[in-house]
mmCIF file of C-alpha atoms in Angstrom:
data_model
loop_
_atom_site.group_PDB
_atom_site.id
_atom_site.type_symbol
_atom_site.label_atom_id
_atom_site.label_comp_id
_atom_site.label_asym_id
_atom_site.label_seq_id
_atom_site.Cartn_x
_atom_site.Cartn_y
_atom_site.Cartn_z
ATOM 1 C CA UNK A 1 -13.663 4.842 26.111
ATOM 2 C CA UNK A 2 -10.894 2.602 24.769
ATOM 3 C CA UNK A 3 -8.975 -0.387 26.735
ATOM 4 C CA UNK A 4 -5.503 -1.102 26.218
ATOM 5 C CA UNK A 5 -4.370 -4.674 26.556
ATOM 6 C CA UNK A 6 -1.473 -6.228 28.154
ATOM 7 C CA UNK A 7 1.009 -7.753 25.307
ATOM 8 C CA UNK A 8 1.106 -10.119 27.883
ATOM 9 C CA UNK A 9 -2.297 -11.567 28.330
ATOM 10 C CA UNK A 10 -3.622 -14.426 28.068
ATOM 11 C CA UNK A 11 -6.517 -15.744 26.396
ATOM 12 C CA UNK A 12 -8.650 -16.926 29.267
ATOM 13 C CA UNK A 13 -7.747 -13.091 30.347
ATOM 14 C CA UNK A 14 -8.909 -11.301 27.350
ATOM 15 C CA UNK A 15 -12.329 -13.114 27.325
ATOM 16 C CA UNK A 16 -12.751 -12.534 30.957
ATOM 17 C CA UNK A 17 -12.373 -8.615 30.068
ATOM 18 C CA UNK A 18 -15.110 -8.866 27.137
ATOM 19 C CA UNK A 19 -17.108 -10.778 29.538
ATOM 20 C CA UNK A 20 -17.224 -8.221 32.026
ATOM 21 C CA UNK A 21 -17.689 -5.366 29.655
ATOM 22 C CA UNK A 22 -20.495 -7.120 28.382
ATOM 23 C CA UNK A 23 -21.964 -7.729 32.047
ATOM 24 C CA UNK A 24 -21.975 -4.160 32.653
ATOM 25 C CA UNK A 25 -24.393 -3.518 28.900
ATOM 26 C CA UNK A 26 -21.710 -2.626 26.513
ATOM 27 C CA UNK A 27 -20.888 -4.010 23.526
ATOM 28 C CA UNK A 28 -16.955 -4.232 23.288
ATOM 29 C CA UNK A 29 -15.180 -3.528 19.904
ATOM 30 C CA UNK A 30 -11.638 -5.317 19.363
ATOM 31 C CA UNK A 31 -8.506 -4.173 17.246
ATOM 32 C CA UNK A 32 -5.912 -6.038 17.078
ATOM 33 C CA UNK A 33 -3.440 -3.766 16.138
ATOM 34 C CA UNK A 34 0.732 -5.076 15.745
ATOM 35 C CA UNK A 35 1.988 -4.328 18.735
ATOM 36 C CA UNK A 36 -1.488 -4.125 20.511
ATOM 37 C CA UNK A 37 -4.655 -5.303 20.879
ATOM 38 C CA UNK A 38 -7.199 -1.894 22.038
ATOM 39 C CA UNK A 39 -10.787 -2.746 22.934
ATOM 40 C CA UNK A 40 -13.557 0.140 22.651
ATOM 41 C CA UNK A 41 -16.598 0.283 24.500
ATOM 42 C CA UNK A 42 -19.755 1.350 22.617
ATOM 43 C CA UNK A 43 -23.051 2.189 25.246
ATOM 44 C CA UNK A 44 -23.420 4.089 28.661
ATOM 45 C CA UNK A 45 -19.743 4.515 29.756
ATOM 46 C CA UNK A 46 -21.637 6.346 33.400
ATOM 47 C CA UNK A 47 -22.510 2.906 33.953
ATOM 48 C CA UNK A 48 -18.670 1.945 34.381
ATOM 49 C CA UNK A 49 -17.220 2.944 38.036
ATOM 50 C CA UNK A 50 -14.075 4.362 38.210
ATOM 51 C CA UNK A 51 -11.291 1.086 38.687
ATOM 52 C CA UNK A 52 -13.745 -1.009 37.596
ATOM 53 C CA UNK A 53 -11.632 -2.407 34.281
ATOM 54 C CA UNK A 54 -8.300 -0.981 35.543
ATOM 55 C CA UNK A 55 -8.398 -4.260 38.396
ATOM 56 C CA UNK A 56 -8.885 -6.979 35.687
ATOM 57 C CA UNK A 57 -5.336 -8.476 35.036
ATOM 58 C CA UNK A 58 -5.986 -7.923 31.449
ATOM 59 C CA UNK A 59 -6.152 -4.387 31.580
ATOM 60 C CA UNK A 60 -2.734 -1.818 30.875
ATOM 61 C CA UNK A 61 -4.822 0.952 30.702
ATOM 62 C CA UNK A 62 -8.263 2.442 30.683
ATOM 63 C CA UNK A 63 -8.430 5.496 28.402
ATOM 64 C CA UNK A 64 -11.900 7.984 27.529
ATOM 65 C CA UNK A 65 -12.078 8.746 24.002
ATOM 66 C CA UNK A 66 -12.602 12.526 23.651
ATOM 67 C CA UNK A 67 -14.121 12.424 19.543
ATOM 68 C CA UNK A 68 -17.652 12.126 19.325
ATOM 69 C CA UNK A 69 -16.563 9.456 16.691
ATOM 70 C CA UNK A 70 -14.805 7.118 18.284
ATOM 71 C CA UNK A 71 -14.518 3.703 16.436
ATOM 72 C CA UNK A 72 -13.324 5.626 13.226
ATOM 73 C CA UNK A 73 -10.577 7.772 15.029
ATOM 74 C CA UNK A 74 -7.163 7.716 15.699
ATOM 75 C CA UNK A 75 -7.719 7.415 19.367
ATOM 76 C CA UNK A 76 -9.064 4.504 18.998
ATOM 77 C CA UNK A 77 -6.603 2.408 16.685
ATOM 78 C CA UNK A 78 -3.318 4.959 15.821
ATOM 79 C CA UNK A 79 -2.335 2.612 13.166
ATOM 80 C CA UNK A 80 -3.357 2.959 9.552
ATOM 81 C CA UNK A 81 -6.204 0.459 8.985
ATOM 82 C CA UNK A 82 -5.427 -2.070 5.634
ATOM 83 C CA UNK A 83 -9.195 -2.868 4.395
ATOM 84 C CA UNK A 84 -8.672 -6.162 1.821
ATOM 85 C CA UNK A 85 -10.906 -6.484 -1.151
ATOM 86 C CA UNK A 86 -10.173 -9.777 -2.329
ATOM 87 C CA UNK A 87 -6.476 -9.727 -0.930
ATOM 88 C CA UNK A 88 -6.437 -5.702 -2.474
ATOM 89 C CA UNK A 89 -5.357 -3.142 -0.077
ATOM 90 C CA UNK A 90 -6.933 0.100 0.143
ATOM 91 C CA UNK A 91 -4.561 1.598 2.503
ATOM 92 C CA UNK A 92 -0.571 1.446 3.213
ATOM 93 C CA UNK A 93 1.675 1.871 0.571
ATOM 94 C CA UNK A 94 0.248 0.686 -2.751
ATOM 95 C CA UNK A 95 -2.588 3.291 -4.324
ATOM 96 C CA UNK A 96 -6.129 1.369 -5.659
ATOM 97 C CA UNK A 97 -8.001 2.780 -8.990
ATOM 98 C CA UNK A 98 -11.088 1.578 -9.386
ATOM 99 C CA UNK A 99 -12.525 2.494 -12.875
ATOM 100 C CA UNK A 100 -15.941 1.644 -14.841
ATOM 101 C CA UNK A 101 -18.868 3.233 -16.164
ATOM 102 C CA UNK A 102 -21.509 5.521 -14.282
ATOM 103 C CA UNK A 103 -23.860 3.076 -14.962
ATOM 104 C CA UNK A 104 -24.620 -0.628 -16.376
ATOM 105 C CA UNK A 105 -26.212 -0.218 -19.794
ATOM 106 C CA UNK A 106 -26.098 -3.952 -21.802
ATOM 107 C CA UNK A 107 -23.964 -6.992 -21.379
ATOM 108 C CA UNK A 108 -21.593 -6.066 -24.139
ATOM 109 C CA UNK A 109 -20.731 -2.518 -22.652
ATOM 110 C CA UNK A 110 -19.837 -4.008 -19.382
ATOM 111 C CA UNK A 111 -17.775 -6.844 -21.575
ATOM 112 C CA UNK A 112 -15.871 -3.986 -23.170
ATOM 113 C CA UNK A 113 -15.807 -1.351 -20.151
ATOM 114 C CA UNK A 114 -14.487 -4.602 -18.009
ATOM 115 C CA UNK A 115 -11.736 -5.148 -20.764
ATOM 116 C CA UNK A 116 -10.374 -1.709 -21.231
ATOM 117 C CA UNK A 117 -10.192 -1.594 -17.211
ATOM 118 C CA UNK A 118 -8.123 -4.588 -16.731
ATOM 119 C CA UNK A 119 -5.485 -3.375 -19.431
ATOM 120 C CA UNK A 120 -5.062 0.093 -18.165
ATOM 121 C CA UNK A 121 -4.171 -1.603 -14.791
ATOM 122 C CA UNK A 122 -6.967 -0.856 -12.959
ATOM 123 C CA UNK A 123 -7.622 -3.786 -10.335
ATOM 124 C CA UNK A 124 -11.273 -3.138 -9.513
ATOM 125 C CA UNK A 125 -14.365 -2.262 -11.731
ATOM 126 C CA UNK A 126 -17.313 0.420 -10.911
ATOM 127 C CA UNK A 127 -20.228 0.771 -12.147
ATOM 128 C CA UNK A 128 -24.250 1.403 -11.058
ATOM 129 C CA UNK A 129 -27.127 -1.023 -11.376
ATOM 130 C CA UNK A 130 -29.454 1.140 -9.598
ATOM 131 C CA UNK A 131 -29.342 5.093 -10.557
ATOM 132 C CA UNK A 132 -30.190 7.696 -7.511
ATOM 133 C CA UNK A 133 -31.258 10.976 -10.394
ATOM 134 C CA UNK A 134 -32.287 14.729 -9.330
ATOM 135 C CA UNK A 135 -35.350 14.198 -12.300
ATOM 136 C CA UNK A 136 -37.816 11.226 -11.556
ATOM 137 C CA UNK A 137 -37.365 11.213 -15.656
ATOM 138 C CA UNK A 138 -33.859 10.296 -16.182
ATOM 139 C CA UNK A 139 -32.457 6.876 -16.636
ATOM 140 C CA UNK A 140 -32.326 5.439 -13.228
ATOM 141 C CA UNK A 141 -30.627 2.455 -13.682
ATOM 142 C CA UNK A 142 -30.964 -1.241 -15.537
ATOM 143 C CA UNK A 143 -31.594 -2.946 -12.221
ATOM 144 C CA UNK A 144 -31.842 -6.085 -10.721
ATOM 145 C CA UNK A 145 -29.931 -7.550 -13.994
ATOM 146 C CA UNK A 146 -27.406 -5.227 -14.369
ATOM 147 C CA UNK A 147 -26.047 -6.788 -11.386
ATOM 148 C CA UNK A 148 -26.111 -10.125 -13.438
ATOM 149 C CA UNK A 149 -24.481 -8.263 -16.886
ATOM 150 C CA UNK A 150 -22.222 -6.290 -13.905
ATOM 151 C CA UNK A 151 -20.820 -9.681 -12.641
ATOM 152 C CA UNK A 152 -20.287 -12.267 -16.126
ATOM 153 C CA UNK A 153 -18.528 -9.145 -17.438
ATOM 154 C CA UNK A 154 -16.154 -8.196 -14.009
ATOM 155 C CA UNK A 155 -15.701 -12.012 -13.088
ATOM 156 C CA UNK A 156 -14.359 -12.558 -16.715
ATOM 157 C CA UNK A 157 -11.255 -10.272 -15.906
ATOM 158 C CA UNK A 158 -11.075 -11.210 -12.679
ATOM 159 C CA UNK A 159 -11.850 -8.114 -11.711
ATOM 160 C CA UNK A 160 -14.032 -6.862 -7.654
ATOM 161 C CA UNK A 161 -17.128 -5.038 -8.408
ATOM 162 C CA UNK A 162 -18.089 -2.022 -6.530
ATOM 163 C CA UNK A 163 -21.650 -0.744 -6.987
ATOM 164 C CA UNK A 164 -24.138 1.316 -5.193
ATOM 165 C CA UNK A 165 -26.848 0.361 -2.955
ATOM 166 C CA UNK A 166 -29.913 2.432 -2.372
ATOM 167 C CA UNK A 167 -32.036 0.296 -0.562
ATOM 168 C CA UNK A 168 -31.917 -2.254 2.183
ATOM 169 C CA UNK A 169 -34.531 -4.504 0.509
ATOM 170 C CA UNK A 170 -31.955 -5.233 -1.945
ATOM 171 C CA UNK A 171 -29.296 -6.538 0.664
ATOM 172 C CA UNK A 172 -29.919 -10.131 -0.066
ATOM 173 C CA UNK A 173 -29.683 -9.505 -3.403
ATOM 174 C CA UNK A 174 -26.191 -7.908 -3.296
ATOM 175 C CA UNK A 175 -25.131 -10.412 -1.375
ATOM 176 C CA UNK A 176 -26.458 -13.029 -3.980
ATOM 177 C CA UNK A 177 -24.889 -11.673 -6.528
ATOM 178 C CA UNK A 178 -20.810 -11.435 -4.431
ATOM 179 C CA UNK A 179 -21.310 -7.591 -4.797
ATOM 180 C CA UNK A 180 -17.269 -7.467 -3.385
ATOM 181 C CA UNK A 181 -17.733 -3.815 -2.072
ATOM 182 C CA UNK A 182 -20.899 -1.768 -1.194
ATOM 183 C CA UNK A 183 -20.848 1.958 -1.949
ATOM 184 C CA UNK A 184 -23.079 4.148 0.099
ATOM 185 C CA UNK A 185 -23.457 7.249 -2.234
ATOM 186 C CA UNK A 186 -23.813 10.903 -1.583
ATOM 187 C CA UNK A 187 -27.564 10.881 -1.341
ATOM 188 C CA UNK A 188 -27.586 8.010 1.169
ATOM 189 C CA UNK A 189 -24.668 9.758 3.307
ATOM 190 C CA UNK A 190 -27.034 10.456 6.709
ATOM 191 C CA UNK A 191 -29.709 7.375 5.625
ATOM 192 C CA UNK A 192 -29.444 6.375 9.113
ATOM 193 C CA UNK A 193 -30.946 2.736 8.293
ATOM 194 C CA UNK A 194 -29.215 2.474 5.465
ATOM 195 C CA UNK A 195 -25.907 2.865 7.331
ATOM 196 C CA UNK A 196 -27.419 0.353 10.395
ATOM 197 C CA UNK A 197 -27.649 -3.026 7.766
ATOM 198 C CA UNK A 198 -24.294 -2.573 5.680
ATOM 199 C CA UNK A 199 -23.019 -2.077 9.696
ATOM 200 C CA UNK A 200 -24.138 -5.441 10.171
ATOM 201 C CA UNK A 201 -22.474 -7.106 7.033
ATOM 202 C CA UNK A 202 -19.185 -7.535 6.659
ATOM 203 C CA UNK A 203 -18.488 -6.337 3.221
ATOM 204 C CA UNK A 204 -16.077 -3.693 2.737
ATOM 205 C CA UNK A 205 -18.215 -0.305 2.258
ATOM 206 C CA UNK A 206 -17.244 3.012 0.456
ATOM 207 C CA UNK A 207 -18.835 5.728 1.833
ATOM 208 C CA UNK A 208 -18.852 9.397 -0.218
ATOM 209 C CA UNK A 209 -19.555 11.734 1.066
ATOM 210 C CA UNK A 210 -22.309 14.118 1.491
ATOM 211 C CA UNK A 211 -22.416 16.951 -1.103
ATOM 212 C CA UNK A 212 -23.313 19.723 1.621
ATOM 213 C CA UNK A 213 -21.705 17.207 4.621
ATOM 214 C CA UNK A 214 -18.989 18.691 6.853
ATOM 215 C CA UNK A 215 -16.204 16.183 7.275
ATOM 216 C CA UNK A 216 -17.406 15.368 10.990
ATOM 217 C CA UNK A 217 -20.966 14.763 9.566
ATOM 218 C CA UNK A 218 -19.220 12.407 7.480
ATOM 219 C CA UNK A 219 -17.112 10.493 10.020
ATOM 220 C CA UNK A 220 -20.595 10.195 12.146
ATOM 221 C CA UNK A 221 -22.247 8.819 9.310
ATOM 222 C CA UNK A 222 -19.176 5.987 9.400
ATOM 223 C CA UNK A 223 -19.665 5.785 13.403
ATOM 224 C CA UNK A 224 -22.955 4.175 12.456
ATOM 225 C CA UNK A 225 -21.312 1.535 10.209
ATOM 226 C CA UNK A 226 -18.633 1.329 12.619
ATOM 227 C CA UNK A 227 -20.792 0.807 16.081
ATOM 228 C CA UNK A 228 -23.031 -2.324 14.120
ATOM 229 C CA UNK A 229 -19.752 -3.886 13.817
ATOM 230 C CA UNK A 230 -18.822 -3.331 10.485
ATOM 231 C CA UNK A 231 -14.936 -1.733 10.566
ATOM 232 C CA UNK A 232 -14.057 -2.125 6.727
ATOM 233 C CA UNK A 233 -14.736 1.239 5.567
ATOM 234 C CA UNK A 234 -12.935 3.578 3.062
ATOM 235 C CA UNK A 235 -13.842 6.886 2.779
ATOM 236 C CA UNK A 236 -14.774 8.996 -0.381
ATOM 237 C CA UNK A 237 -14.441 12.769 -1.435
ATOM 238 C CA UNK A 238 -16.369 13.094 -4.189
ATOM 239 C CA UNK A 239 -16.749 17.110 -4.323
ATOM 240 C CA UNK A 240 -18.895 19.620 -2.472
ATOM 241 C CA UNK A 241 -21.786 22.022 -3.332
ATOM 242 C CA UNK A 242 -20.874 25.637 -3.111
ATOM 243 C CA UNK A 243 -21.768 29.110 -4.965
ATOM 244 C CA UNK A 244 -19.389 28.106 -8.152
ATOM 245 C CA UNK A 245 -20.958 27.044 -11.402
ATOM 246 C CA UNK A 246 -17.919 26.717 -13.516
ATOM 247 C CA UNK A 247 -17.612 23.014 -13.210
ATOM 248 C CA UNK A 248 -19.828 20.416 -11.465
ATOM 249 C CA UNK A 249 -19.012 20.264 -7.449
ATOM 250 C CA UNK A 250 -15.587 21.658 -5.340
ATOM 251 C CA UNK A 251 -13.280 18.975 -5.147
ATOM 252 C CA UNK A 252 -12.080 19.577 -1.316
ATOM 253 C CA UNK A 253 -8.269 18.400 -1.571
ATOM 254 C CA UNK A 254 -7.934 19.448 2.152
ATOM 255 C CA UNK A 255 -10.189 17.107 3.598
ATOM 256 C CA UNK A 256 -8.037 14.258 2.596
ATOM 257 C CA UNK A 257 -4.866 15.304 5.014
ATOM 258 C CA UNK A 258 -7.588 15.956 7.290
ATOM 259 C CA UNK A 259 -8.797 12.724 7.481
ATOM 260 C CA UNK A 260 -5.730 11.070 7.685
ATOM 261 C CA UNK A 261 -5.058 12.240 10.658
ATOM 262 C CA UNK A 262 -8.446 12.248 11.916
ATOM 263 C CA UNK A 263 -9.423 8.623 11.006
ATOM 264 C CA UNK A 264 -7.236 5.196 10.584
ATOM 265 C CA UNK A 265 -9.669 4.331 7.831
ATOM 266 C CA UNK A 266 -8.657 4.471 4.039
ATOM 267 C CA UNK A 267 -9.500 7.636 2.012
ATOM 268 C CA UNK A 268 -10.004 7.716 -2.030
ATOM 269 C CA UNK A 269 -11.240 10.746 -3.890
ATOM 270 C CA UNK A 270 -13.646 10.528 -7.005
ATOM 271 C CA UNK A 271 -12.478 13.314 -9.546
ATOM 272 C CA UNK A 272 -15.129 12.214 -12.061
ATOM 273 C CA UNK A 273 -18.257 13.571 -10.329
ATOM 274 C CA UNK A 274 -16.230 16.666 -8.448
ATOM 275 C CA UNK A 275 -14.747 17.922 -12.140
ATOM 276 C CA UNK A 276 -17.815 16.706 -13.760
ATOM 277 C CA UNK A 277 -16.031 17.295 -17.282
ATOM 278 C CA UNK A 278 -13.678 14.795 -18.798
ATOM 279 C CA UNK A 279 -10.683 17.131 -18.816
ATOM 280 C CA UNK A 280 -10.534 17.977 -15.380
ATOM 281 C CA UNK A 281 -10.660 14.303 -13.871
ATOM 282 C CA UNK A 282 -6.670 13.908 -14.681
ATOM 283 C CA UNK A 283 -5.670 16.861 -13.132
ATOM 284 C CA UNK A 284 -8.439 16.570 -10.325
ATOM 285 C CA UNK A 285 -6.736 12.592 -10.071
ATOM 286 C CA UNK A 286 -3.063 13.598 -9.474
ATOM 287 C CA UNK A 287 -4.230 16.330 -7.341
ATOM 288 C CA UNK A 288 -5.951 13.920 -4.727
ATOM 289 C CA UNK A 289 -2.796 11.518 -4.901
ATOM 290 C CA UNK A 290 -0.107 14.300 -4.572
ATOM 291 C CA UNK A 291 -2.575 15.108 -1.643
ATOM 292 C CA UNK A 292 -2.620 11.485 0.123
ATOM 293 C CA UNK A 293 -5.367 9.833 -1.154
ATOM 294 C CA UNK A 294 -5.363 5.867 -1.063
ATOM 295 C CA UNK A 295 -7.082 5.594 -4.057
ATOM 296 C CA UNK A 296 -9.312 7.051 -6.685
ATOM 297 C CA UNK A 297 -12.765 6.266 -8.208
ATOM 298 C CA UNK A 298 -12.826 7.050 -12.030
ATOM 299 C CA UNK A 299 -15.796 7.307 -14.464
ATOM 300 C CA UNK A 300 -14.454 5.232 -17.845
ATOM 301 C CA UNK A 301 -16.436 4.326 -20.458
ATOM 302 C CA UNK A 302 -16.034 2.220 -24.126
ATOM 303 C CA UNK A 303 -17.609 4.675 -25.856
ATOM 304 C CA UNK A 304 -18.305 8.495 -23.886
ATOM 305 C CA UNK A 305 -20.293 9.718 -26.548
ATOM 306 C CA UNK A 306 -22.842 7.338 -26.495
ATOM 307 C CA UNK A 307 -23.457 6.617 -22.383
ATOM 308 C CA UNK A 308 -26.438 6.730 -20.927
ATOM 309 C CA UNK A 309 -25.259 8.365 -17.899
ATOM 310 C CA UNK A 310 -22.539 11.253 -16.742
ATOM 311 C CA UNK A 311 -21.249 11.262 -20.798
ATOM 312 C CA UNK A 312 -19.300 14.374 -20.095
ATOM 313 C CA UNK A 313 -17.033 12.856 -16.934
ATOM 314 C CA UNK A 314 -16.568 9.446 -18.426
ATOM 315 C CA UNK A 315 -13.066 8.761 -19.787
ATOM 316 C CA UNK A 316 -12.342 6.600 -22.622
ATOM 317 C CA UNK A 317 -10.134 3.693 -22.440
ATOM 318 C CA UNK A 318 -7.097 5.630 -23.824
ATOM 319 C CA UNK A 319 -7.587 8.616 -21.689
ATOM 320 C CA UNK A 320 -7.667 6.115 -18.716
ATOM 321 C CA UNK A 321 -4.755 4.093 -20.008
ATOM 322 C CA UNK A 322 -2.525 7.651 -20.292
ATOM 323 C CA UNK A 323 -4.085 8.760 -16.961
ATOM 324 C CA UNK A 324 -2.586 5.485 -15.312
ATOM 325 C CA UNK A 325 0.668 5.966 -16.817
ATOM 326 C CA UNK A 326 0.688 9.252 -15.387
ATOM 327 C CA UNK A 327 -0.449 8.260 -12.331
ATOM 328 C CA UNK A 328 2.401 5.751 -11.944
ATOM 329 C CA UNK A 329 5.130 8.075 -12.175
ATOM 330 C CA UNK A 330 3.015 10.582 -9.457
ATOM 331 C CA UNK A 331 2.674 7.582 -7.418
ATOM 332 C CA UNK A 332 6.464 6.480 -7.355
ATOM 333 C CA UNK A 333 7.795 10.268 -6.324
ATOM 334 C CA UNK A 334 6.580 9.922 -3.463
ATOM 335 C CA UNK A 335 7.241 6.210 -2.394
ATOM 336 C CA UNK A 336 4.209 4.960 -3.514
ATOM 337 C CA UNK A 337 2.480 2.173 -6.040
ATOM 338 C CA UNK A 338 -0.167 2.124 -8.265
#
């Protein structure tokens, strides 16, 4: 259930409404939107009588929200949401690519890596400290330090960091360290718990999705960021399981129109891990964009050949500087930035 406020209200109104919802054991969600401010109600709606908001002289309307995900829908806030990373927009007009290495290796990697993604353009860096493998035996990340190497090399080029977390225990830790956006991977999707603490931070979290998740599994799985009070989501397609073994996972172009319609939220697509080969991200890239997408996630890496992690997706810095080039052009036929 959603309330619509009065343009006209006052302040002393407005807190008298969130009073009263809270009275009656929900917990009341606020949007302020351009031309309106909507409030959603998260609990036991039974326990609200008919009339019962519609007499407060806040109140324009009182209207149920039929999606079983209702924070993240376009019922609840019809206006395209604009989620800031340090003042960038993921969302609106201008298109975000955020580009790095699969994973954090040594300080001077992440030196060069962070270098060759500022100067193709790229205004925020990726890359994993901690490693989530199918084999116990593979490299599963540097760690607690490559969070350290992560950050002197990023912060030098000015650059956000987005890495993974796998674990609550290492909240405080992320938080220590300015980790600018949290990415739930595909593993974590549907880890419940996991989904409950980043709902109660309020750093911007991507969240990819599932590789066997329907799209409303997915938007559920933000519902439970959403409902702890944590709004700044963007989505992520990163490819789905199917029968094909050709190439690495099914990039699923359609769920991007999909979501715009279905969510407010911002929606970026990562080509590396759906092509899973090096010369399919491009193509896989300008696909997703042509598509809608508000950004993209890219695999890059100072030297391919020699990663520890994903070599065969990871771009080199002149592949990603003729990608963005590419990408430019895409992005200004039709009436958008890069």
């Amino acid at each position: 259930m959603i309330v619509i406020v009065k343009p006209q209200a006052t302040e002393e109104q407005r807190e008298q409404l969130l009073r009263r919802i809270r009275e009656l054991g929900l917990q009341p969600m606020v949007s302020n939107g351009a031309e309106r401010t909507v409030v959603g109600l998260i609990g036991d709606e039974r326990l609200i009588a008919e009339g019962m908001l519609e007499s407060l002289p806040a109140v324009e309307q009182v209207m149920p929200i039929l999606k079983p995900y209702k924070l993240v829908s376009r019922e609840f806030k019809a206006s395209d949401s604009i989620i800031e990373v340090r003042g960038i927009p993921f969302g609106g007009p201008q298109i975000q690519v955020i580009a790095g290495p699969c994973s954090v290796e040594t300080p001077e990697q992440m030196r060069r890596a962070a270098a060759a993604v500022q100067a193709a353009g790229c205004r925020l860096m990726r890359g994993g400290a901690f490693k989530p493998r199918t084999s116990p035996y593979t490299f599963q990340g540097v760690g607690d330090e490559g969070l350290d190497y992560f950050r002197d090399a990023a912060d030098a080029y000015d650059l956000p960091i987005v890495t993974e977390l796998m674990d609550v225990r290492k909240i405080d830790l992320f938080l220590e360290k300015r980790v600018d956006v949290i990415q739930i991977g595909t593993r974590n999707m549907q880890n419940f718990d996991l989904l409950k603490e980043v709902g109660r931070l309020q750093v911007p979290v991507i969240l990819k999705r599932g590789m066997s998740a329907t799209v409303k599994e997915w938007l559920m799985a933000a519902e439970y960021i959403a409902a702890h009070g944590n709004h700044r989501i963007i989505f992520a397609e990163r490819g789905i399981r199917s029968f094909e073994t050709s190439y690495r996972n099914v990039l699923d172009v359609t769920a991007i129109p999909f979501l715009k319609k279905e969510t407010h939220l911002p929606v970026i697509v990562d080509p590396s891990h759906a092509g899973g080969k090096t010369w399919l991200v491009p193509a896989l890239a300008k696909a997703a964009i042509a598509a809608g997408a508000d950004g993209l996630l890219i695999e890059s890496h100072p030297c391919p050949e020699e990663a520890w992690c994903d070599a065969d997706q990871a771009l080199s810095p002149e592949q990603l500087q003729t990608l963005m080039g590419d990408l430019r052009k895409l992005a200004e036929a039709i009436g958008r930035s890069l």
